[in-house]
Tab-separated table of C-alpha atoms in Angstrom:
chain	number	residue	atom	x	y	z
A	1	UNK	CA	7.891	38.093	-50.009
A	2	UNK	CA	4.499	39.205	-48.932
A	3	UNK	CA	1.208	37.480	-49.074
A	4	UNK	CA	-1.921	37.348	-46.958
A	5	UNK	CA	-2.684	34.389	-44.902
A	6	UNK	CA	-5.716	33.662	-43.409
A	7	UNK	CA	-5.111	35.126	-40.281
A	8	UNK	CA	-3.090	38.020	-41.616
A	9	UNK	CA	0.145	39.261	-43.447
A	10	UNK	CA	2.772	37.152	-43.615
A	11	UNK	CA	6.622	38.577	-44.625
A	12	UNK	CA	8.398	35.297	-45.553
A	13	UNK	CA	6.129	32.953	-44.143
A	14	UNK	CA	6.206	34.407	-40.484
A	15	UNK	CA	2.721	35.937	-39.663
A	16	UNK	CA	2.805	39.405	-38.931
A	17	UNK	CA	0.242	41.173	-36.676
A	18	UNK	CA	-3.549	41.032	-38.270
A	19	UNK	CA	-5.721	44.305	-38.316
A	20	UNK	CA	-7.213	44.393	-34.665
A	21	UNK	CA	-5.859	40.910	-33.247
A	22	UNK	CA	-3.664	40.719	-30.132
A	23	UNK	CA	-0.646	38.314	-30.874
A	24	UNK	CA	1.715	37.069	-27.794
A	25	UNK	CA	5.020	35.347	-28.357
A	26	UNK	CA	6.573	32.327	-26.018
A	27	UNK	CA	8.877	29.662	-26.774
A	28	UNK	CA	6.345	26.454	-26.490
A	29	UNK	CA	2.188	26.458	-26.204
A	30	UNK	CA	0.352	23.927	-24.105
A	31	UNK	CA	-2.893	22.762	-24.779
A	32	UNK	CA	-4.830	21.544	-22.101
A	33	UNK	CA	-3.881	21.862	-18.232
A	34	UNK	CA	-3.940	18.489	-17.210
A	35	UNK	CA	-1.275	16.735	-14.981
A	36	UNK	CA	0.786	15.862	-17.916
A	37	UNK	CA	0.823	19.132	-18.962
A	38	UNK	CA	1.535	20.488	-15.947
A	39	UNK	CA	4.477	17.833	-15.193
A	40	UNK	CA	5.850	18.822	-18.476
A	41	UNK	CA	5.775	22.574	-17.433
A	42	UNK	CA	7.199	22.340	-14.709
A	43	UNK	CA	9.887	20.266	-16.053
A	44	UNK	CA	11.290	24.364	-17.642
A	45	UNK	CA	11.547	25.814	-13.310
A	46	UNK	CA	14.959	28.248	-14.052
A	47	UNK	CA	15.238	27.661	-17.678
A	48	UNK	CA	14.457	31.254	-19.910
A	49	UNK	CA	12.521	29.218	-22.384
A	50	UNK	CA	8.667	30.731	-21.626
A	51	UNK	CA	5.765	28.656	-21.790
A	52	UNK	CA	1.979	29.363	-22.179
A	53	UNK	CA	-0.296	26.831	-21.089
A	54	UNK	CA	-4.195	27.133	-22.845
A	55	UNK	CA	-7.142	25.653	-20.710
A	56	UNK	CA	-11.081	25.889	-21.449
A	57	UNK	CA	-11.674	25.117	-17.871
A	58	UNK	CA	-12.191	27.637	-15.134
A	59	UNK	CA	-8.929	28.584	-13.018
A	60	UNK	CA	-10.745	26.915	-10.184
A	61	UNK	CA	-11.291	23.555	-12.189
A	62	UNK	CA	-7.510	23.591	-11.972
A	63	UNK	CA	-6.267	25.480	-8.985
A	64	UNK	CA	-8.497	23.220	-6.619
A	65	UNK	CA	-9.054	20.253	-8.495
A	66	UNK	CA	-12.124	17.694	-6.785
A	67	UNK	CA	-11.911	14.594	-6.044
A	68	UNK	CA	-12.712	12.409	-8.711
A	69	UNK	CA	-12.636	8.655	-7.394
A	70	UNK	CA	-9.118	7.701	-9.474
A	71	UNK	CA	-6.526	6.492	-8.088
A	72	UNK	CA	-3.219	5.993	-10.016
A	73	UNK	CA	-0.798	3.477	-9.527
A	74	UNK	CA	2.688	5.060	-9.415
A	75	UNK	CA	5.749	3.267	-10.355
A	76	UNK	CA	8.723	3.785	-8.762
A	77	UNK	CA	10.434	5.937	-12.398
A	78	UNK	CA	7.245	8.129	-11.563
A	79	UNK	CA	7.978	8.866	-8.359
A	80	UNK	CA	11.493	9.483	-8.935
A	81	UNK	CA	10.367	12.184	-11.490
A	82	UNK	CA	7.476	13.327	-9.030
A	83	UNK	CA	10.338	14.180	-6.697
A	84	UNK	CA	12.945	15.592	-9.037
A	85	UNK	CA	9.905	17.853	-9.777
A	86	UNK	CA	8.827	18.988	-6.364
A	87	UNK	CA	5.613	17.449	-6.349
A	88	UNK	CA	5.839	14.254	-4.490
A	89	UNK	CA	6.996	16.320	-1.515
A	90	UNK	CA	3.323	17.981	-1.430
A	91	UNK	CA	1.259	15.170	-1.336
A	92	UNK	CA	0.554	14.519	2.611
A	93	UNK	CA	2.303	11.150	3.725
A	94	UNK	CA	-1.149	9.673	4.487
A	95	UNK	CA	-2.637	9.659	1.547
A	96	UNK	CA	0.087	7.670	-0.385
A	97	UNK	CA	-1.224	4.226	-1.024
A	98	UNK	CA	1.369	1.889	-0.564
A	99	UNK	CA	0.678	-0.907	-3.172
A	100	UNK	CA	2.344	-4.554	-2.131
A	101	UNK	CA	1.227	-7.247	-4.102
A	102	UNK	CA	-1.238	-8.004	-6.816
A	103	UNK	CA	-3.661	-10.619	-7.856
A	104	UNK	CA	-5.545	-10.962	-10.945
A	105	UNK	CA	-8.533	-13.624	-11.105
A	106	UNK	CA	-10.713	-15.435	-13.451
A	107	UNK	CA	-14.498	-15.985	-12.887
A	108	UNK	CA	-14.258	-15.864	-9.282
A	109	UNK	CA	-11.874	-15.479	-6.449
A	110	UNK	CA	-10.449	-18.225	-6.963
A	111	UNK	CA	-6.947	-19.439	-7.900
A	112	UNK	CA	-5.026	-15.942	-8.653
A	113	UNK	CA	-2.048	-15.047	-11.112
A	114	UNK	CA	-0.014	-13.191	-8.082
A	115	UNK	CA	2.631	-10.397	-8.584
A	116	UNK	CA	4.927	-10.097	-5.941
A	117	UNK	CA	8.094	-7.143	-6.153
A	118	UNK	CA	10.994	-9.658	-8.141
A	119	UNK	CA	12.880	-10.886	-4.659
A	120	UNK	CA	16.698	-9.866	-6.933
A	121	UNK	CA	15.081	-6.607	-7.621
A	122	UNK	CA	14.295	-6.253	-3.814
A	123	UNK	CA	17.591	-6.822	-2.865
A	124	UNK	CA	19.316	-4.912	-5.315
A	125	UNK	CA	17.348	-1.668	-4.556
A	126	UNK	CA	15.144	-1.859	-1.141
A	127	UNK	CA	12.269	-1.689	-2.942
A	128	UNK	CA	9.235	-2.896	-0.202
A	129	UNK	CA	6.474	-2.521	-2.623
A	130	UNK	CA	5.402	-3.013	-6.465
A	131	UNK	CA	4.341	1.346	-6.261
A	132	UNK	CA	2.048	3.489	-4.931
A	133	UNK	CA	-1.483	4.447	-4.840
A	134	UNK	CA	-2.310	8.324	-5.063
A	135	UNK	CA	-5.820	10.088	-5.999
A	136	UNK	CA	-5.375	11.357	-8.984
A	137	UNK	CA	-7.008	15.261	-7.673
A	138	UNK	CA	-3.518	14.996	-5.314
A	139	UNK	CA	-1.773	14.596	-8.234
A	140	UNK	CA	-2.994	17.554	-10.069
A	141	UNK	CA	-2.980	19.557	-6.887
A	142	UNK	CA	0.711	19.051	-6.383
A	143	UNK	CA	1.883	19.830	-10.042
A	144	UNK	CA	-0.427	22.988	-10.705
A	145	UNK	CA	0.995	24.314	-7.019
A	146	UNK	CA	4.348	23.883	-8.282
A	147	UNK	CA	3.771	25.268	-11.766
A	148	UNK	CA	1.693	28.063	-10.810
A	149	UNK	CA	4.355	30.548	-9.783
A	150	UNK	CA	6.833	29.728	-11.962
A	151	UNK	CA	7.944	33.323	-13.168
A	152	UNK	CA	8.463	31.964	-17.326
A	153	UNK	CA	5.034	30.194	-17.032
A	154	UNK	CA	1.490	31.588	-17.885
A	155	UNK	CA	-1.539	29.817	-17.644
A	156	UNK	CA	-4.693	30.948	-19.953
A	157	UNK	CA	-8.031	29.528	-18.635
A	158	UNK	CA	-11.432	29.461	-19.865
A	159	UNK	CA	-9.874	29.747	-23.089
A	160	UNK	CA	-11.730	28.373	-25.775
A	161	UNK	CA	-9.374	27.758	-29.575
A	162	UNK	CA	-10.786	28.984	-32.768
A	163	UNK	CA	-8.003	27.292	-35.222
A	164	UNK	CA	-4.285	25.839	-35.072
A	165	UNK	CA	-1.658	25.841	-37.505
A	166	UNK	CA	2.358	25.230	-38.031
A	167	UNK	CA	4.514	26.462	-40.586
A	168	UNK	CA	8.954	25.377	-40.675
A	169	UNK	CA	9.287	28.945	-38.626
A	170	UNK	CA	6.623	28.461	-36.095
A	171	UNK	CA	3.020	27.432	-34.543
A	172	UNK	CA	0.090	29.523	-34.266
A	173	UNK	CA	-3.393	29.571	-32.168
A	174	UNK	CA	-5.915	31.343	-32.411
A	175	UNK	CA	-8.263	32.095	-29.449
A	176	UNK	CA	-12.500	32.532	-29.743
A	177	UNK	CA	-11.328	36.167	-28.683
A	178	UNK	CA	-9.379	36.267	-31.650
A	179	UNK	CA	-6.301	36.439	-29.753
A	180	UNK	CA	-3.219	34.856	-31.636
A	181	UNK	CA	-0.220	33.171	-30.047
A	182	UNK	CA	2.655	32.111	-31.517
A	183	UNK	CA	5.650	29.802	-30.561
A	184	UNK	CA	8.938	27.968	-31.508
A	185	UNK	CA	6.984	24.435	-30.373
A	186	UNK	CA	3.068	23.506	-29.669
A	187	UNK	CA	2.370	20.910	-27.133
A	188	UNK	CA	-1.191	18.876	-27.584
A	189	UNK	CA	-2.155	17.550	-24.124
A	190	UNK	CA	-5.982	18.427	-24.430
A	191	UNK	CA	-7.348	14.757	-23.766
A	192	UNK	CA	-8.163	11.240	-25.531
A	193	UNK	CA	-10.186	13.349	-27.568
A	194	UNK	CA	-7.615	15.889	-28.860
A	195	UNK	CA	-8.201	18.855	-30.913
A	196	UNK	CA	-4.911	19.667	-31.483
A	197	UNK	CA	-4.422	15.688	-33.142
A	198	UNK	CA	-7.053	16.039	-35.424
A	199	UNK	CA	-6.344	19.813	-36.844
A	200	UNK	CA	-2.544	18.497	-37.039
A	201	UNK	CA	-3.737	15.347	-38.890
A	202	UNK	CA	-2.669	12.978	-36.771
A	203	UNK	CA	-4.421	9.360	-36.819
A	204	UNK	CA	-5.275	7.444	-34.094
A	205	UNK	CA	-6.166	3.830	-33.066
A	206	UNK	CA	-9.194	4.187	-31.209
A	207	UNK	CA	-11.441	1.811	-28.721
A	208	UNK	CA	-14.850	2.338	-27.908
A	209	UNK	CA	-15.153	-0.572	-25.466
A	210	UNK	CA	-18.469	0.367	-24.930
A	211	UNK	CA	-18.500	-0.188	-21.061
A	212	UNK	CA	-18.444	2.492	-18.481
A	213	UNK	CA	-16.227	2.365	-15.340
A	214	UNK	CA	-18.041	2.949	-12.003
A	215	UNK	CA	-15.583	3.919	-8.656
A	216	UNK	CA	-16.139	4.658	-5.041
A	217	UNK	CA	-14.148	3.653	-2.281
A	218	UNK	CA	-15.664	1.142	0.563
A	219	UNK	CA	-14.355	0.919	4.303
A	220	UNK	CA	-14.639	-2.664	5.445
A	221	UNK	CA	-13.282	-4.877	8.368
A	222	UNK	CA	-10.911	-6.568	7.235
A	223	UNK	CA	-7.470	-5.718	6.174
A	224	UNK	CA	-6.887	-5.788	1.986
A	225	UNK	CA	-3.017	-6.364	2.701
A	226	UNK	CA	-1.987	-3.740	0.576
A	227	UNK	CA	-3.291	-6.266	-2.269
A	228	UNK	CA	-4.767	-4.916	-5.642
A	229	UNK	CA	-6.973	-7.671	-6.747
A	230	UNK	CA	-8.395	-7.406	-10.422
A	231	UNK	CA	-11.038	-9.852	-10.851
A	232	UNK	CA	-12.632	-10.972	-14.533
A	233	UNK	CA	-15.712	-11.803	-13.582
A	234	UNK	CA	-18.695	-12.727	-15.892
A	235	UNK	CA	-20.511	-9.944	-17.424
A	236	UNK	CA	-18.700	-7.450	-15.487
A	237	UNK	CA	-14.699	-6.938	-14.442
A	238	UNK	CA	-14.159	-5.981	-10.522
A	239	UNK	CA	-10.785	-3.973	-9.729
A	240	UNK	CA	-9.916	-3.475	-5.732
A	241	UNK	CA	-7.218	-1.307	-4.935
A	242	UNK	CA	-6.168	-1.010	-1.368
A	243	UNK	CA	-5.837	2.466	0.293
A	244	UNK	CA	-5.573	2.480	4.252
A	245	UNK	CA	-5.820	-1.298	5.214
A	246	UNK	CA	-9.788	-0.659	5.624
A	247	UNK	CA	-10.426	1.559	2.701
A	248	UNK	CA	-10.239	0.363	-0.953
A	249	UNK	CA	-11.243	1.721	-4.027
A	250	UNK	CA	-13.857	-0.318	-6.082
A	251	UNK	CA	-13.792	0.194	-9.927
A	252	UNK	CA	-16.717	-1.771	-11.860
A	253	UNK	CA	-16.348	-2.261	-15.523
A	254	UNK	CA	-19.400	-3.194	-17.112
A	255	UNK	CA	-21.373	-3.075	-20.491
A	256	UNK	CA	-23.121	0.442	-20.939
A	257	UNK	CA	-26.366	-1.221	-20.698
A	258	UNK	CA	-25.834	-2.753	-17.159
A	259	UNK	CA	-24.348	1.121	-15.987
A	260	UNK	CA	-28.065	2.388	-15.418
A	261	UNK	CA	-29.277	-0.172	-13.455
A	262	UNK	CA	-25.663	0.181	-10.585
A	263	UNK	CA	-25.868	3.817	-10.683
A	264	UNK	CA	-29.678	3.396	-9.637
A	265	UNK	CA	-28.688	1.907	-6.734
A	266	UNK	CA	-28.186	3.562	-3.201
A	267	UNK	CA	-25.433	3.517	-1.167
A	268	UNK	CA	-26.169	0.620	1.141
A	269	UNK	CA	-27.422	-1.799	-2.362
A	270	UNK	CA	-24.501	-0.807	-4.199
A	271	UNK	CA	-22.048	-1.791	-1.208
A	272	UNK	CA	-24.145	-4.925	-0.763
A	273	UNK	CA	-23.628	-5.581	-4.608
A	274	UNK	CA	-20.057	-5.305	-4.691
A	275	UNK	CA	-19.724	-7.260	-1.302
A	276	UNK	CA	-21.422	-10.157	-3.308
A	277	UNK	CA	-19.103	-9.869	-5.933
A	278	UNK	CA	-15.966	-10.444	-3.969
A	279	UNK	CA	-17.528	-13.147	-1.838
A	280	UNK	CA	-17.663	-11.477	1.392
A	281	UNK	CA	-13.485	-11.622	1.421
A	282	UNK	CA	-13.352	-8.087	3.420
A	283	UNK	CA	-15.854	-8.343	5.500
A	284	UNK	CA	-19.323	-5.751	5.199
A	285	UNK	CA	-18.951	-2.922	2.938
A	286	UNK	CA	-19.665	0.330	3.930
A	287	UNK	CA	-19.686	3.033	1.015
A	288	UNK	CA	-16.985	5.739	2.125
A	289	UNK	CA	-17.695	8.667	-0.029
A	290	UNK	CA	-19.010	10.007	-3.332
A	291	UNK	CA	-19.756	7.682	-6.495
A	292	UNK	CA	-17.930	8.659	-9.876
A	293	UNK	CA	-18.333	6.921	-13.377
A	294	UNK	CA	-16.824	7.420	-16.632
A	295	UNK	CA	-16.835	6.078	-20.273
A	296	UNK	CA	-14.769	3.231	-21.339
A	297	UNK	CA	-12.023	4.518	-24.251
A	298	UNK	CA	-8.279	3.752	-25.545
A	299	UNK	CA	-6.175	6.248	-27.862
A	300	UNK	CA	-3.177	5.177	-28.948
A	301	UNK	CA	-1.836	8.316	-31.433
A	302	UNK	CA	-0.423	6.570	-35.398
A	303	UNK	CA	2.987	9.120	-34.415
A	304	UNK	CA	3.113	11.542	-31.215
A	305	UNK	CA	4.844	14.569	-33.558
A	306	UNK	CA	4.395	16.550	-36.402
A	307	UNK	CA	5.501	19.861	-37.990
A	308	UNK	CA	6.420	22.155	-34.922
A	309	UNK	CA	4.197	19.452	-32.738
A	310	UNK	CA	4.157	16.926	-29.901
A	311	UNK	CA	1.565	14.788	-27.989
A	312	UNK	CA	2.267	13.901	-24.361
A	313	UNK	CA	-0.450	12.445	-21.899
A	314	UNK	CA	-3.780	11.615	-22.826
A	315	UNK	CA	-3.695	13.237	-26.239
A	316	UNK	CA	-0.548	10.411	-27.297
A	317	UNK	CA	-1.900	7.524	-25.273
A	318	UNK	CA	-4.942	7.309	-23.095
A	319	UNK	CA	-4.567	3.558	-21.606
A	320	UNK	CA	-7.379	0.889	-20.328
A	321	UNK	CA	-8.287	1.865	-16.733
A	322	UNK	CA	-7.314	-2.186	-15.885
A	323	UNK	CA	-4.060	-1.391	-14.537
A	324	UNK	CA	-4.260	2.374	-13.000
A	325	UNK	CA	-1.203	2.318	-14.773
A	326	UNK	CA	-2.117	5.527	-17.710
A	327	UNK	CA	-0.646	8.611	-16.077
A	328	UNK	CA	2.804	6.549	-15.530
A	329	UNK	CA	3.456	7.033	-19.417
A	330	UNK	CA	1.851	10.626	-19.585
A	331	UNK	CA	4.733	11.259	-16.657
A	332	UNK	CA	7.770	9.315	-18.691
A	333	UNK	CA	6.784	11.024	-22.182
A	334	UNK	CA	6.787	14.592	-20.962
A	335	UNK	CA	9.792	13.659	-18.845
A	336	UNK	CA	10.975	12.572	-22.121
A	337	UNK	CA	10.377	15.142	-24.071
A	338	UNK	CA	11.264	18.046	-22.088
A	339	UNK	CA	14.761	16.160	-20.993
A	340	UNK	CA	15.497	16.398	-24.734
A	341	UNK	CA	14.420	20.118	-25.276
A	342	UNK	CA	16.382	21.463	-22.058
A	343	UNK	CA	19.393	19.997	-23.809
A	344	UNK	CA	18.675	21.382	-27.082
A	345	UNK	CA	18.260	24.988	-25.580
A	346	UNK	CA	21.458	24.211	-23.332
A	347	UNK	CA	23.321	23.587	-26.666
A	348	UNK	CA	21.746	26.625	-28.636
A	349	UNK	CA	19.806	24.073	-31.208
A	350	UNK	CA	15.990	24.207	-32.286
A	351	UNK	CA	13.673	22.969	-29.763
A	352	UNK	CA	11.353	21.932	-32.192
A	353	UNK	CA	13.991	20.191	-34.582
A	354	UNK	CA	12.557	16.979	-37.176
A	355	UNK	CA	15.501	15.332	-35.336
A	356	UNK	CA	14.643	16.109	-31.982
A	357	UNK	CA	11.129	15.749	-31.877
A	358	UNK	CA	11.730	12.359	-33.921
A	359	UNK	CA	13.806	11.375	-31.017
A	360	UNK	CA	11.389	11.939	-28.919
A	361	UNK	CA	8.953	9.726	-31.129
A	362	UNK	CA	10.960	6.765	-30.901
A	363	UNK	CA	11.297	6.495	-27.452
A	364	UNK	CA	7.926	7.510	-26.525
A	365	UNK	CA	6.333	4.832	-28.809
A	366	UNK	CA	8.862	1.906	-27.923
A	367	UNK	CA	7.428	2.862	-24.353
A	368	UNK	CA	3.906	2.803	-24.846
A	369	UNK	CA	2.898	0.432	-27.598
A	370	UNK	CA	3.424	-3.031	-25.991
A	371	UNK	CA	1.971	-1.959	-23.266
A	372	UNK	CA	-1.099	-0.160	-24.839
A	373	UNK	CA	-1.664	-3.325	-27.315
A	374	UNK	CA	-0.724	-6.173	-24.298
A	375	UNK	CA	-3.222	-4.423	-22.116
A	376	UNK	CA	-5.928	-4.325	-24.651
A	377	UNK	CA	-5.053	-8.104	-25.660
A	378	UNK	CA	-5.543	-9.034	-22.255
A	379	UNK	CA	-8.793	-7.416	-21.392
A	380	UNK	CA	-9.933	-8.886	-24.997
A	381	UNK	CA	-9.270	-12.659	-23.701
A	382	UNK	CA	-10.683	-11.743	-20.056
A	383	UNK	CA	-13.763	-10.092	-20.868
A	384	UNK	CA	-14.744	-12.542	-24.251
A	385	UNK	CA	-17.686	-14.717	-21.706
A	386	UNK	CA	-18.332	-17.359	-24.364
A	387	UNK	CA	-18.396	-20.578	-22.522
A	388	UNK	CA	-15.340	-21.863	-25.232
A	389	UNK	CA	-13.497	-19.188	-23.737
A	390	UNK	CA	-13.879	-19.844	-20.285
A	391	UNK	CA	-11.008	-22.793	-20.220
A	392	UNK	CA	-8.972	-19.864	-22.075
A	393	UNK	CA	-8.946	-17.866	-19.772
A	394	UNK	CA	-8.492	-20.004	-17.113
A	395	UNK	CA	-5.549	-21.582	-19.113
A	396	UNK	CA	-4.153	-18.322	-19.756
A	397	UNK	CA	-3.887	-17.597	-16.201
A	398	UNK	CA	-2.698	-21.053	-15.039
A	399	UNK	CA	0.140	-20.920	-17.609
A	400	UNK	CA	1.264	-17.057	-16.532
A	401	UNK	CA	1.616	-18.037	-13.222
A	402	UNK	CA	3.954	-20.938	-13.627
A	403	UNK	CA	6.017	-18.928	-16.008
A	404	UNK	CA	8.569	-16.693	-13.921
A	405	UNK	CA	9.867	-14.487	-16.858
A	406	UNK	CA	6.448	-13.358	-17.765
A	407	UNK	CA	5.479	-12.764	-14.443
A	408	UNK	CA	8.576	-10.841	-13.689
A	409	UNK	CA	8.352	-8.688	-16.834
A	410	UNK	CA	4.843	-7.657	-15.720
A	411	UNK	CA	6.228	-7.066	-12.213
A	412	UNK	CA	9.120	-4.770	-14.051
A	413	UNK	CA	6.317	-2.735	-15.976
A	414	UNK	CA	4.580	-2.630	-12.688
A	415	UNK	CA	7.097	-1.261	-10.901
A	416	UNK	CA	8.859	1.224	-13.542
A	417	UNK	CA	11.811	-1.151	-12.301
């Protein structure tokens, strides 16, 4: 049967090529070139499945990605997949972070909730340290390098999308250049902010928290330990996470109207400010490089699939900063999900099944949603500064610390262990 579609003529249901458009073929489209996206990619090295991977960013943007002032806290299931992928191996030895303990703290540096590495779970496995510490431009350095050559992979940059759409045989896009791709799968990895959820129809629970995260790193005196300290103070939330023993990253959460007045600062007030806010406990502060700030936002996606579709990174989950603990679950869902479409190709089935991608659902979700929802509950109780709530939280924390399954199922989700 023929009939005209929007974007051409269609002979039972599959679009055919339109009058004056340029239409490519591959097996799965990526949206967005992000480290997810590019973990997920590189996932297919010596499979014949082909992949096309759309970015509105300049090549450079993601060839020689800047330093941005994150730093992610690996777990140990991230670096294992790092590895397995080739990517861990390119990130120089000195700039991996090693993370040992961590301490979170109410009002002041005071009495701490403290995470240690579970002593059976050190024995078992030699594991020295909860994870890792790596800037997040290393990470995106190391994937696209490991991605870029990949003979079944093409990468489309300052690409800009005019429309999406799925039918049972297949996806489209269309480009701005009215370009048309097609494929057996489409991938949505284009940020918290996805285009490729909305035009599929896929909810979200969204936060505005209305704050905006501030980070630079300091160089001090006196050795951090290799302790991440995440301090609720009030009015504003302080996160320290070690580097080198004299270098830590500072990340200031704060209410939008407070971010004018710290980003006015210079370099010598703001170090002074945050030196202050941790009591002197490193010694003087010295600023130790550029000064980055971002809005405050969570995304959890209502379902990470839909007809001929799947959300990985960002676009399925885009976690509270609190942790450094987001691009963990971007890493285990496109691990995930391209584990289960290898094995599908391997065994001649569709890679874009109902079954398959509801598979890939179920296990993504059972992953993500207690810790999306027990991160936001926390930072809810920790950053609510009525006075009635100040013996809450102070409660909350005594309590946590003097209950050892809690504090070793945090430790587990801390460690991917």
């Amino acid at each position: 049967m023929f009939y005209y579609h929007k974007w051409g003529w269609t002979v039972f249901g599959i679009l055919t090529q339109p009058p004056k458009a340029i239409m490519k073929t591959s097996d799965i489209i990526i949206i967005g070139a992000g480290p997810a996206s590019l973990a997920f990619a590189r996932h297919f090295k010596g499979s014949d499945l082909t992949l096309t991977i759309i970015e509105k960013s300049p090549l450079d943007d993601i060839a020689r990605p800047s330093y941005d002032g994150r730093e992610i806290a690996l777990t140990h299931r991230s670096r294992e997949i790092m590895l397995n992928l080739g990517a861990w191996q390119r990130i120089p030895d000195d700039e991996i972070y090693r993370l040992t303990d961590a301490k979170v703290y109410n009002g002041d540096f005071g009495d701490a909730l403290h995470f240690k590495v579970p002593k059976d779970l050190s024995i078992l496995t030699s594991i020295d340290r909860l994870g890792n510490l790596i800037s997040n431009h290393n990470i995106r350095q190391a994937l696209y390098d490991e991605v870029k050559d990949l003979p079944n992979v093409q990468i489309l940059t300052s690409q800009n999308i005019q429309d999406i759409t799925t039918n049972e045989n297949q996806a489209l896009v269309k480009l701005a250049n009215d370009e048309i791709l097609t494929s057996k799968l489409l991938i949505g990895a284009d940020s918290r902010l996805s285009f490729v959820r909305k035009k599929m129809g896929i909810g979200a629970m969204m936060n505005d928290f209305g704050r905006t995260v501030i980070v630079f790193r300091v160089s001090h005196p006196l050795s951090n330990e290799g302790t991440a300290r995440e301090c609720f103070l009030y009015g504003r939330t302080l996160a320290l996470l070690p580097l080198h023993d004299k270098l830590t990253n500072c990340v200031i959460t704060l209410d939008n109207t407070q971010a004018n007045e710290f980003l006015a600062m210079n370099k010598d007030e703001l170090a002074l400010e945050v030196q202050r806010m941790m009591g002197d406990r490193l010694g003087k502060l010295s600023l130790a490089g550029t000064i980055h700030h971002y809005p405050l936002m969570g995304v959890h996606a209502k379902t990470f699939i839909g007809n001929r579709v799947a959300l990985i990174g960002d676009s399925a989950v885009g976690m509270h900063p609190v942790t450094a603990h987001g691009f963990n679950l971007g890493l285990l869902g496109a691990n995930t999900l391209a584990t289960l479409i290898l094995n599908a190709h391997h065994n001649n089935q569709d890679i874009a099944s109902t079954a398959l991608l509801q598979k890939y659902n179920t296990r993504h979700q059972a992953h993500t949603r207690p810790l999306y929802h027990g991160t936001n509950l926390m930072v809810k109780i920790f950053t609510n500064d009525a006075k009635p709530m100040h013996a809450v939280r102070d409660l909350t924390l005594k309590v946590s610390n003097h209950l050892p399954p809690i504090k070793r199922w945090i430790a587990g989700q801390l460690t991917g262990k």
